PDB file of C-alpha atoms and ligand atoms in Angstrom:
ATOM      1  CA  MET A   1       0.000   0.000   0.000  1.00  0.00           C
ATOM      2  CA  SER A   2       2.741   2.415  -0.972  1.00  0.00           C
ATOM      3  CA  ASP A   3       0.302   4.661  -2.779  1.00  0.00           C
ATOM      4  CA  THR A   4      -3.431   5.092  -2.905  1.00  0.00           C
ATOM      5  CA  SER A   5      -3.957   3.692  -6.404  1.00  0.00           C
ATOM      6  CA  LYS A   6      -6.420   0.807  -6.708  1.00  0.00           C
ATOM      7  CA  PRO A   7      -4.694  -2.587  -6.360  1.00  0.00           C
ATOM      8  CA  GLU A   8      -5.335  -5.122  -9.121  1.00  0.00           C
ATOM      9  CA  ARG A   9      -6.643  -7.601  -6.574  1.00  0.00           C
ATOM     10  CA  PHE A  10      -8.178  -6.943  -3.155  1.00  0.00           C
ATOM     11  CA  ARG A  11      -5.608  -7.311  -0.368  1.00  0.00           C
ATOM     12  CA  THR A  12      -7.235 -10.026   1.634  1.00  0.00           C
ATOM     13  CA  LEU A  13      -7.074 -11.668   5.042  1.00  0.00           C
ATOM     14  CA  LEU A  14      -8.980 -14.930   5.306  1.00  0.00           C
ATOM     15  CA  ILE A  15     -10.484 -16.208   8.509  1.00  0.00           C
ATOM     16  CA  LEU A  16     -10.910 -19.934   8.249  1.00  0.00           C
ATOM     17  CA  GLY A  17     -12.243 -22.406  10.774  1.00  0.00           C
ATOM     18  CA  ALA A  18     -14.955 -24.939  11.530  1.00  0.00           C
ATOM     19  CA  PRO A  19     -18.492 -23.754  12.285  1.00  0.00           C
ATOM     20  CA  GLY A  20     -18.472 -22.314  15.816  1.00  0.00           C
ATOM     21  CA  SER A  21     -14.742 -21.497  15.800  1.00  0.00           C
ATOM     22  CA  GLY A  22     -15.447 -17.768  16.110  1.00  0.00           C
ATOM     23  CA  LYS A  23     -14.860 -16.571  12.525  1.00  0.00           C
ATOM     24  CA  GLY A  24     -17.853 -14.265  12.584  1.00  0.00           C
ATOM     25  CA  THR A  25     -16.997 -12.760  15.977  1.00  0.00           C
ATOM     26  CA  GLN A  26     -13.413 -12.030  14.949  1.00  0.00           C
ATOM     27  CA  GLY A  27     -14.444 -10.771  11.521  1.00  0.00           C
ATOM     28  CA  LYS A  28     -16.947  -8.336  13.015  1.00  0.00           C
ATOM     29  CA  VAL A  29     -14.452  -6.948  15.529  1.00  0.00           C
ATOM     30  CA  LEU A  30     -11.739  -6.560  12.882  1.00  0.00           C
ATOM     31  CA  GLY A  31     -14.235  -4.942  10.541  1.00  0.00           C
ATOM     32  CA  SER A  32     -15.011  -2.304  13.160  1.00  0.00           C
ATOM     33  CA  ILE A  33     -11.371  -1.114  13.036  1.00  0.00           C
ATOM     34  CA  PRO A  34     -10.531   1.529  10.416  1.00  0.00           C
ATOM     35  CA  ARG A  35      -8.771   0.101   7.286  1.00  0.00           C
ATOM     36  CA  PHE A  36     -10.339  -3.363   7.723  1.00  0.00           C
ATOM     37  CA  HIS A  37     -13.489  -4.254   5.797  1.00  0.00           C
ATOM     38  CA  HIS A  38     -15.298  -7.416   6.850  1.00  0.00           C
ATOM     39  CA  LEU A  39     -17.512  -9.541   4.640  1.00  0.00           C
ATOM     40  CA  ALA A  40     -19.160 -12.762   5.849  1.00  0.00           C
ATOM     41  CA  CYS A  41     -20.504 -14.870   3.010  1.00  0.00           C
ATOM     42  CA  GLY A  42     -23.127 -16.482   5.267  1.00  0.00           C
ATOM     43  CA  ASP A  43     -24.509 -13.002   6.083  1.00  0.00           C
ATOM     44  CA  VAL A  44     -24.779 -12.191   2.376  1.00  0.00           C
ATOM     45  CA  PHE A  45     -26.770 -15.404   1.852  1.00  0.00           C
ATOM     46  CA  ARG A  46     -28.965 -14.764   4.885  1.00  0.00           C
ATOM     47  CA  SER A  47     -29.824 -11.288   3.595  1.00  0.00           C
ATOM     48  CA  LEU A  48     -31.327 -12.769   0.415  1.00  0.00           C
ATOM     49  CA  ASP A  49     -35.068 -12.667  -0.059  1.00  0.00           C
ATOM     50  CA  THR A  50     -36.079 -16.322   0.376  1.00  0.00           C
ATOM     51  CA  ARG A  51     -38.732 -15.883  -2.333  1.00  0.00           C
ATOM     52  CA  THR A  52     -35.998 -15.541  -4.965  1.00  0.00           C
ATOM     53  CA  THR A  53     -34.486 -18.564  -6.735  1.00  0.00           C
ATOM     54  CA  LEU A  54     -31.106 -17.962  -5.106  1.00  0.00           C
ATOM     55  CA  GLY A  55     -32.682 -17.359  -1.692  1.00  0.00           C
ATOM     56  CA  GLN A  56     -34.472 -20.708  -1.988  1.00  0.00           C
ATOM     57  CA  LYS A  57     -31.282 -22.425  -3.073  1.00  0.00           C
ATOM     58  CA  PHE A  58     -29.573 -21.092   0.043  1.00  0.00           C
ATOM     59  CA  VAL A  59     -32.307 -22.438   2.326  1.00  0.00           C
ATOM     60  CA  GLN A  60     -32.240 -25.782   0.518  1.00  0.00           C
ATOM     61  CA  TYR A  61     -28.469 -26.296   0.959  1.00  0.00           C
ATOM     62  CA  SER A  62     -27.835 -24.587   4.302  1.00  0.00           C
ATOM     63  CA  SER A  63     -30.682 -26.454   6.015  1.00  0.00           C
ATOM     64  CA  ARG A  64     -28.818 -29.667   5.160  1.00  0.00           C
ATOM     65  CA  GLY A  65     -25.439 -28.320   6.333  1.00  0.00           C
ATOM     66  CA  GLU A  66     -24.151 -28.326   2.753  1.00  0.00           C
ATOM     67  CA  LEU A  67     -22.465 -25.701   0.607  1.00  0.00           C
ATOM     68  CA  VAL A  68     -24.348 -23.715  -2.012  1.00  0.00           C
ATOM     69  CA  PRO A  69     -22.865 -24.486  -5.499  1.00  0.00           C
ATOM     70  CA  ASP A  70     -19.618 -22.663  -6.244  1.00  0.00           C
ATOM     71  CA  ASP A  71     -20.538 -20.739  -9.402  1.00  0.00           C
ATOM     72  CA  VAL A  72     -23.601 -19.007  -7.925  1.00  0.00           C
ATOM     73  CA  THR A  73     -21.783 -18.396  -4.637  1.00  0.00           C
ATOM     74  CA  VAL A  74     -18.770 -16.692  -6.198  1.00  0.00           C
ATOM     75  CA  GLU A  75     -21.013 -14.702  -8.544  1.00  0.00           C
ATOM     76  CA  LEU A  76     -23.112 -13.472  -5.604  1.00  0.00           C
ATOM     77  CA  TRP A  77     -19.941 -12.599  -3.690  1.00  0.00           C
ATOM     78  CA  ARG A  78     -18.560 -10.654  -6.692  1.00  0.00           C
ATOM     79  CA  GLU A  79     -21.751  -8.645  -7.075  1.00  0.00           C
ATOM     80  CA  ASN A  80     -21.827  -7.925  -3.354  1.00  0.00           C
ATOM     81  CA  ILE A  81     -18.212  -6.790  -3.100  1.00  0.00           C
ATOM     82  CA  GLN A  82     -18.517  -4.681  -6.254  1.00  0.00           C
ATOM     83  CA  HIS A  83     -21.498  -2.920  -4.711  1.00  0.00           C
ATOM     84  CA  ARG A  84     -19.412  -2.209  -1.596  1.00  0.00           C
ATOM     85  CA  VAL A  85     -16.606  -0.772  -3.746  1.00  0.00           C
ATOM     86  CA  ASP A  86     -19.000   1.333  -5.831  1.00  0.00           C
ATOM     87  CA  SER A  87     -20.652   2.756  -2.729  1.00  0.00           C
ATOM     88  CA  HIS A  88     -17.246   3.397  -1.075  1.00  0.00           C
ATOM     89  CA  MET A  89     -18.036   1.211   1.924  1.00  0.00           C
ATOM     90  CA  PHE A  90     -14.962  -0.820   1.026  1.00  0.00           C
ATOM     91  CA  LYS A  91     -11.994   1.173  -0.278  1.00  0.00           C
ATOM     92  CA  PRO A  92      -9.593  -1.356  -1.851  1.00  0.00           C
ATOM     93  CA  GLU A  93      -6.802   1.205  -2.190  1.00  0.00           C
ATOM     94  CA  ILE A  94      -6.562   1.693   1.583  1.00  0.00           C
ATOM     95  CA  ASP A  95      -8.530  -1.149   3.221  1.00  0.00           C
ATOM     96  CA  PHE A  96      -7.747  -4.784   3.903  1.00  0.00           C
ATOM     97  CA  LEU A  97     -10.599  -7.108   2.985  1.00  0.00           C
ATOM     98  CA  VAL A  98     -11.406  -9.560   5.781  1.00  0.00           C
ATOM     99  CA  LEU A  99     -13.276 -12.553   4.400  1.00  0.00           C
ATOM    100  CA  ASP A 100     -15.060 -15.080   6.536  1.00  0.00           C
ATOM    101  CA  GLY A 101     -16.870 -18.052   5.061  1.00  0.00           C
ATOM    102  CA  ILE A 102     -15.483 -17.620   1.553  1.00  0.00           C
ATOM    103  CA  PRO A 103     -13.644 -19.192  -0.206  1.00  0.00           C
ATOM    104  CA  ARG A 104     -15.121 -22.331   1.334  1.00  0.00           C
ATOM    105  CA  ASN A 105     -13.425 -24.924  -0.851  1.00  0.00           C
ATOM    106  CA  VAL A 106     -10.495 -25.171  -3.251  1.00  0.00           C
ATOM    107  CA  GLU A 107     -12.681 -24.620  -6.315  1.00  0.00           C
ATOM    108  CA  GLN A 108     -13.916 -21.283  -4.898  1.00  0.00           C
ATOM    109  CA  ALA A 109     -10.327 -20.360  -4.007  1.00  0.00           C
ATOM    110  CA  LYS A 110      -9.350 -20.949  -7.649  1.00  0.00           C
ATOM    111  CA  LEU A 111     -12.326 -18.990  -8.993  1.00  0.00           C
ATOM    112  CA  MET A 112     -11.417 -16.067  -6.718  1.00  0.00           C
ATOM    113  CA  GLU A 113      -7.696 -16.010  -7.613  1.00  0.00           C
ATOM    114  CA  LYS A 114      -8.248 -13.121 -10.013  1.00  0.00           C
ATOM    115  CA  ASP A 115     -10.171 -11.091  -7.411  1.00  0.00           C
ATOM    116  CA  ILE A 116      -8.175 -11.489  -4.209  1.00  0.00           C
ATOM    117  CA  GLU A 117      -4.549 -11.442  -3.162  1.00  0.00           C
ATOM    118  CA  VAL A 118      -4.490 -13.580  -0.044  1.00  0.00           C
ATOM    119  CA  LEU A 119      -1.929 -12.123   2.368  1.00  0.00           C
ATOM    120  CA  LYS A 120      -2.730 -14.260   5.410  1.00  0.00           C
ATOM    121  CA  VAL A 121      -4.989 -17.155   6.265  1.00  0.00           C
ATOM    122  CA  PHE A 122      -5.871 -17.210   9.945  1.00  0.00           C
ATOM    123  CA  HIS A 123      -6.837 -20.756  10.804  1.00  0.00           C
ATOM    124  CA  LEU A 124      -9.004 -20.734  13.939  1.00  0.00           C
ATOM    125  CA  SER A 125      -8.346 -24.228  15.110  1.00  0.00           C
ATOM    126  CA  CYS A 126     -10.382 -26.071  17.757  1.00  0.00           C
ATOM    127  CA  PRO A 127     -10.206 -29.866  17.590  1.00  0.00           C
ATOM    128  CA  ASP A 128     -12.806 -30.133  20.377  1.00  0.00           C
ATOM    129  CA  ARG A 129     -15.983 -30.617  18.310  1.00  0.00           C
ATOM    130  CA  THR A 130     -18.109 -30.931  21.478  1.00  0.00           C
ATOM    131  CA  GLU A 131     -17.166 -27.368  22.415  1.00  0.00           C
ATOM    132  CA  LEU A 132     -17.896 -26.122  18.884  1.00  0.00           C
ATOM    133  CA  ALA A 133     -21.292 -27.862  18.866  1.00  0.00           C
ATOM    134  CA  ARG A 134     -22.080 -26.240  22.234  1.00  0.00           C
ATOM    135  CA  ARG A 135     -21.297 -22.819  20.783  1.00  0.00           C
ATOM    136  CA  LEU A 136     -23.482 -23.504  17.743  1.00  0.00           C
ATOM    137  CA  ARG A 137     -26.468 -24.562  19.848  1.00  0.00           C
ATOM    138  CA  LYS A 138     -26.087 -21.397  21.933  1.00  0.00           C
ATOM    139  CA  ARG A 139     -25.933 -19.270  18.780  1.00  0.00           C
ATOM    140  CA  ALA A 140     -28.957 -21.028  17.291  1.00  0.00           C
ATOM    141  CA  LEU A 141     -31.096 -19.817  20.188  1.00  0.00           C
ATOM    142  CA  LYS A 142     -29.619 -16.294  20.276  1.00  0.00           C
ATOM    143  CA  ASP A 143     -29.443 -15.540  16.562  1.00  0.00           C
ATOM    144  CA  ASN A 144     -32.285 -17.654  15.292  1.00  0.00           C
ATOM    145  CA  ARG A 145     -29.953 -19.755  13.102  1.00  0.00           C
ATOM    146  CA  PHE A 146     -32.038 -22.716  11.980  1.00  0.00           C
ATOM    147  CA  ASP A 147     -28.961 -24.490  10.539  1.00  0.00           C
ATOM    148  CA  ASP A 148     -27.338 -24.551  13.979  1.00  0.00           C
ATOM    149  CA  ALA A 149     -30.317 -25.874  15.912  1.00  0.00           C
ATOM    150  CA  ASN A 150     -30.420 -29.442  14.633  1.00  0.00           C
ATOM    151  CA  GLU A 151     -27.857 -32.002  15.786  1.00  0.00           C
ATOM    152  CA  ALA A 152     -27.701 -33.861  12.455  1.00  0.00           C
ATOM    153  CA  VAL A 153     -27.180 -30.578  10.561  1.00  0.00           C
ATOM    154  CA  ILE A 154     -24.421 -29.532  12.986  1.00  0.00           C
ATOM    155  CA  GLN A 155     -22.608 -32.836  12.377  1.00  0.00           C
ATOM    156  CA  GLN A 156     -23.049 -32.451   8.610  1.00  0.00           C
ATOM    157  CA  ARG A 157     -21.606 -28.919   8.818  1.00  0.00           C
ATOM    158  CA  PHE A 158     -18.503 -30.338  10.558  1.00  0.00           C
ATOM    159  CA  ALA A 159     -18.210 -33.090   7.924  1.00  0.00           C
ATOM    160  CA  THR A 160     -18.517 -30.527   5.098  1.00  0.00           C
ATOM    161  CA  TYR A 161     -15.810 -28.443   6.759  1.00  0.00           C
ATOM    162  CA  GLU A 162     -13.416 -31.400   7.033  1.00  0.00           C
ATOM    163  CA  ALA A 163     -13.999 -32.679   3.505  1.00  0.00           C
ATOM    164  CA  GLU A 164     -14.307 -29.419   1.546  1.00  0.00           C
ATOM    165  CA  THR A 165     -13.020 -26.408   3.480  1.00  0.00           C
ATOM    166  CA  LYS A 166      -9.950 -27.719   5.298  1.00  0.00           C
ATOM    167  CA  PRO A 167      -8.087 -28.588   2.047  1.00  0.00           C
ATOM    168  CA  ILE A 168      -7.912 -24.812   1.448  1.00  0.00           C
ATOM    169  CA  LEU A 169      -5.108 -24.792   4.043  1.00  0.00           C
ATOM    170  CA  ASP A 170      -2.961 -26.878   1.685  1.00  0.00           C
ATOM    171  CA  TYR A 171      -3.954 -24.754  -1.294  1.00  0.00           C
ATOM    172  CA  TYR A 172      -2.585 -21.646   0.470  1.00  0.00           C
ATOM    173  CA  ALA A 173       0.261 -23.572   2.130  1.00  0.00           C
ATOM    174  CA  GLY A 174       3.337 -21.772   3.405  1.00  0.00           C
ATOM    175  CA  ASP A 175       3.903 -19.020   5.911  1.00  0.00           C
ATOM    176  CA  ARG A 176       0.714 -17.279   4.811  1.00  0.00           C
ATOM    177  CA  VAL A 177      -1.192 -19.757   6.989  1.00  0.00           C
ATOM    178  CA  VAL A 178      -1.289 -18.790  10.667  1.00  0.00           C
ATOM    179  CA  PRO A 179      -2.687 -21.388  13.077  1.00  0.00           C
ATOM    180  CA  ILE A 180      -4.566 -19.852  15.982  1.00  0.00           C
ATOM    181  CA  ASP A 181      -5.976 -21.623  19.029  1.00  0.00           C
ATOM    182  CA  ALA A 182      -9.700 -20.857  18.782  1.00  0.00           C
ATOM    183  CA  SER A 183     -10.442 -22.222  22.259  1.00  0.00           C
ATOM    184  CA  GLN A 184      -8.791 -19.156  23.795  1.00  0.00           C
ATOM    185  CA  ALA A 185     -10.793 -16.146  24.979  1.00  0.00           C
ATOM    186  CA  PRO A 186     -12.013 -14.059  22.009  1.00  0.00           C
ATOM    187  CA  ALA A 187      -9.759 -11.140  23.021  1.00  0.00           C
ATOM    188  CA  LYS A 188      -6.680 -13.386  22.898  1.00  0.00           C
ATOM    189  CA  VAL A 189      -7.713 -14.775  19.509  1.00  0.00           C
ATOM    190  CA  LEU A 190      -7.996 -11.192  18.246  1.00  0.00           C
ATOM    191  CA  TYR A 191      -4.587 -10.388  19.729  1.00  0.00           C
ATOM    192  CA  ASP A 192      -3.033 -13.326  17.836  1.00  0.00           C
ATOM    193  CA  ILE A 193      -4.707 -12.309  14.568  1.00  0.00           C
ATOM    194  CA  LEU A 194      -3.503  -8.700  14.902  1.00  0.00           C
ATOM    195  CA  ALA A 195       0.021  -9.901  15.692  1.00  0.00           C
ATOM    196  CA  GLY A 196      -0.053 -11.785  12.368  1.00  0.00           C
ATOM    197  CA  VAL A 197      -1.399  -8.757  10.474  1.00  0.00           C
ATOM    198  CA  MET A 198       1.365  -6.570  11.840  1.00  0.00           C
ATOM    199  CA  THR A 199       4.068  -8.731  10.289  1.00  0.00           C
ATOM    200  CA  LEU A 200       2.763  -7.859   6.811  1.00  0.00           C
ATOM    201  CA  GLU A 201       4.673  -5.480   4.551  1.00  0.00           C
ATOM    202  CA  ALA A 202       1.320  -4.084   3.407  1.00  0.00           C
ATOM    203  CA  TRP A 203       0.489  -3.274   7.021  1.00  0.00           C
ATOM    204  CA  LYS A 204       3.799  -1.502   7.593  1.00  0.00           C
ATOM    205  CA  GLU A 205       3.233   0.628   4.497  1.00  0.00           C
ATOM    206  CA  LEU A 206      -0.304   1.426   5.566  1.00  0.00           C
ATOM    207  CA  GLU A 207       0.950   2.472   8.993  1.00  0.00           C
ATOM    208  CA  LYS A 208       3.206   5.087   7.401  1.00  0.00           C
ATOM    209  CA  MET A 209       0.405   6.598   5.370  1.00  0.00           C
ATOM    210  CA  LYS A 210      -1.510   9.622   6.659  1.00  0.00           C
ATOM    211  CA  ILE A 211      -5.094   8.967   5.647  1.00  0.00           C
TER     212      ILE A 211
HETATM  213  P1  AMP B 301     -22.004 -19.562   7.705  1.00  0.00           P
HETATM  214  O1  AMP B 301     -22.816 -18.437   8.251  1.00  0.00           O
HETATM  215  O2  AMP B 301     -20.696 -19.102   7.150  1.00  0.00           O
HETATM  216  O3  AMP B 301     -21.858 -20.686   8.664  1.00  0.00           O
HETATM  217  O4  AMP B 301     -22.812 -20.130   6.431  1.00  0.00           O
HETATM  218  C1  AMP B 301     -24.102 -20.679   6.568  1.00  0.00           C
HETATM  219  C2  AMP B 301     -24.436 -21.495   5.328  1.00  0.00           C
HETATM  220  O5  AMP B 301     -24.397 -20.653   4.170  1.00  0.00           O
HETATM  221  C3  AMP B 301     -23.465 -22.616   5.004  1.00  0.00           C
HETATM  222  O6  AMP B 301     -23.729 -23.808   5.714  1.00  0.00           O
HETATM  223  C4  AMP B 301     -23.684 -22.790   3.506  1.00  0.00           C
HETATM  224  O7  AMP B 301     -24.872 -23.505   3.225  1.00  0.00           O
HETATM  225  C5  AMP B 301     -23.892 -21.348   3.046  1.00  0.00           C
HETATM  226  N1  AMP B 301     -22.605 -20.734   2.679  1.00  0.00           N
HETATM  227  C6  AMP B 301     -21.970 -19.700   3.296  1.00  0.00           C
HETATM  228  N2  AMP B 301     -20.833 -19.389   2.677  1.00  0.00           N
HETATM  229  C7  AMP B 301     -20.717 -20.249   1.629  1.00  0.00           C
HETATM  230  C8  AMP B 301     -19.756 -20.457   0.588  1.00  0.00           C
HETATM  231  N3  AMP B 301     -18.656 -19.713   0.483  1.00  0.00           N
HETATM  232  N4  AMP B 301     -19.990 -21.441  -0.310  1.00  0.00           N
HETATM  233  C9  AMP B 301     -21.080 -22.186  -0.262  1.00  0.00           C
HETATM  234  N5  AMP B 301     -22.030 -22.070   0.686  1.00  0.00           N
HETATM  235  C10 AMP B 301     -21.864 -21.117   1.621  1.00  0.00           C
END
């Protein structure tokens, strides 16, 4: 970020982890800090009118704990992010894009190669699935998340994560991937994420800029 010209690809930080690992919580907090713009793919889907074809598709797949097909997902994401750029909510020349919930598999990661430059992948890791399931059940009651209320759907969401999302870690292999213990207190998880961000050249350049 040596100047304020538009980068060819969005400078991106990915938050990756199993359902219940705290991606949304961390994404929201980061997104409330100037120069970080947060986008959660699940929120984009949930904001769809369920009377539309795409809205119905979302309900159909998410209620089974499965992923919505890649082409429609990436297309929806592109439209959404373009709208944010056009309305100056997200300023790619000075903001980091914080993505949670997308890309969700290697195919999506490939489709998005031309849109995003992935600087770091924060892997919120919590092998204790019982703890994650507890968090999901709590969230289901608080946030009215139908896909988190049913035990079979929760287990399917974990299985989908293992089979489809986790391989993304190999796709982005190398020192871009930062493992973070997601069982820690949320403030400590945030601390670890920020420590990773601050090692980035792009961060150091941004720090020098007077915006
Ligand atoms: P989340 O709020 O991220 O847990 O997403 C809730 C549901 O939305 C998922 O179980 C999927 O059905 C759907 N979804 C969210 N993001 C994606 C994505 N990138 N690709 C496919 N489906 C997605």
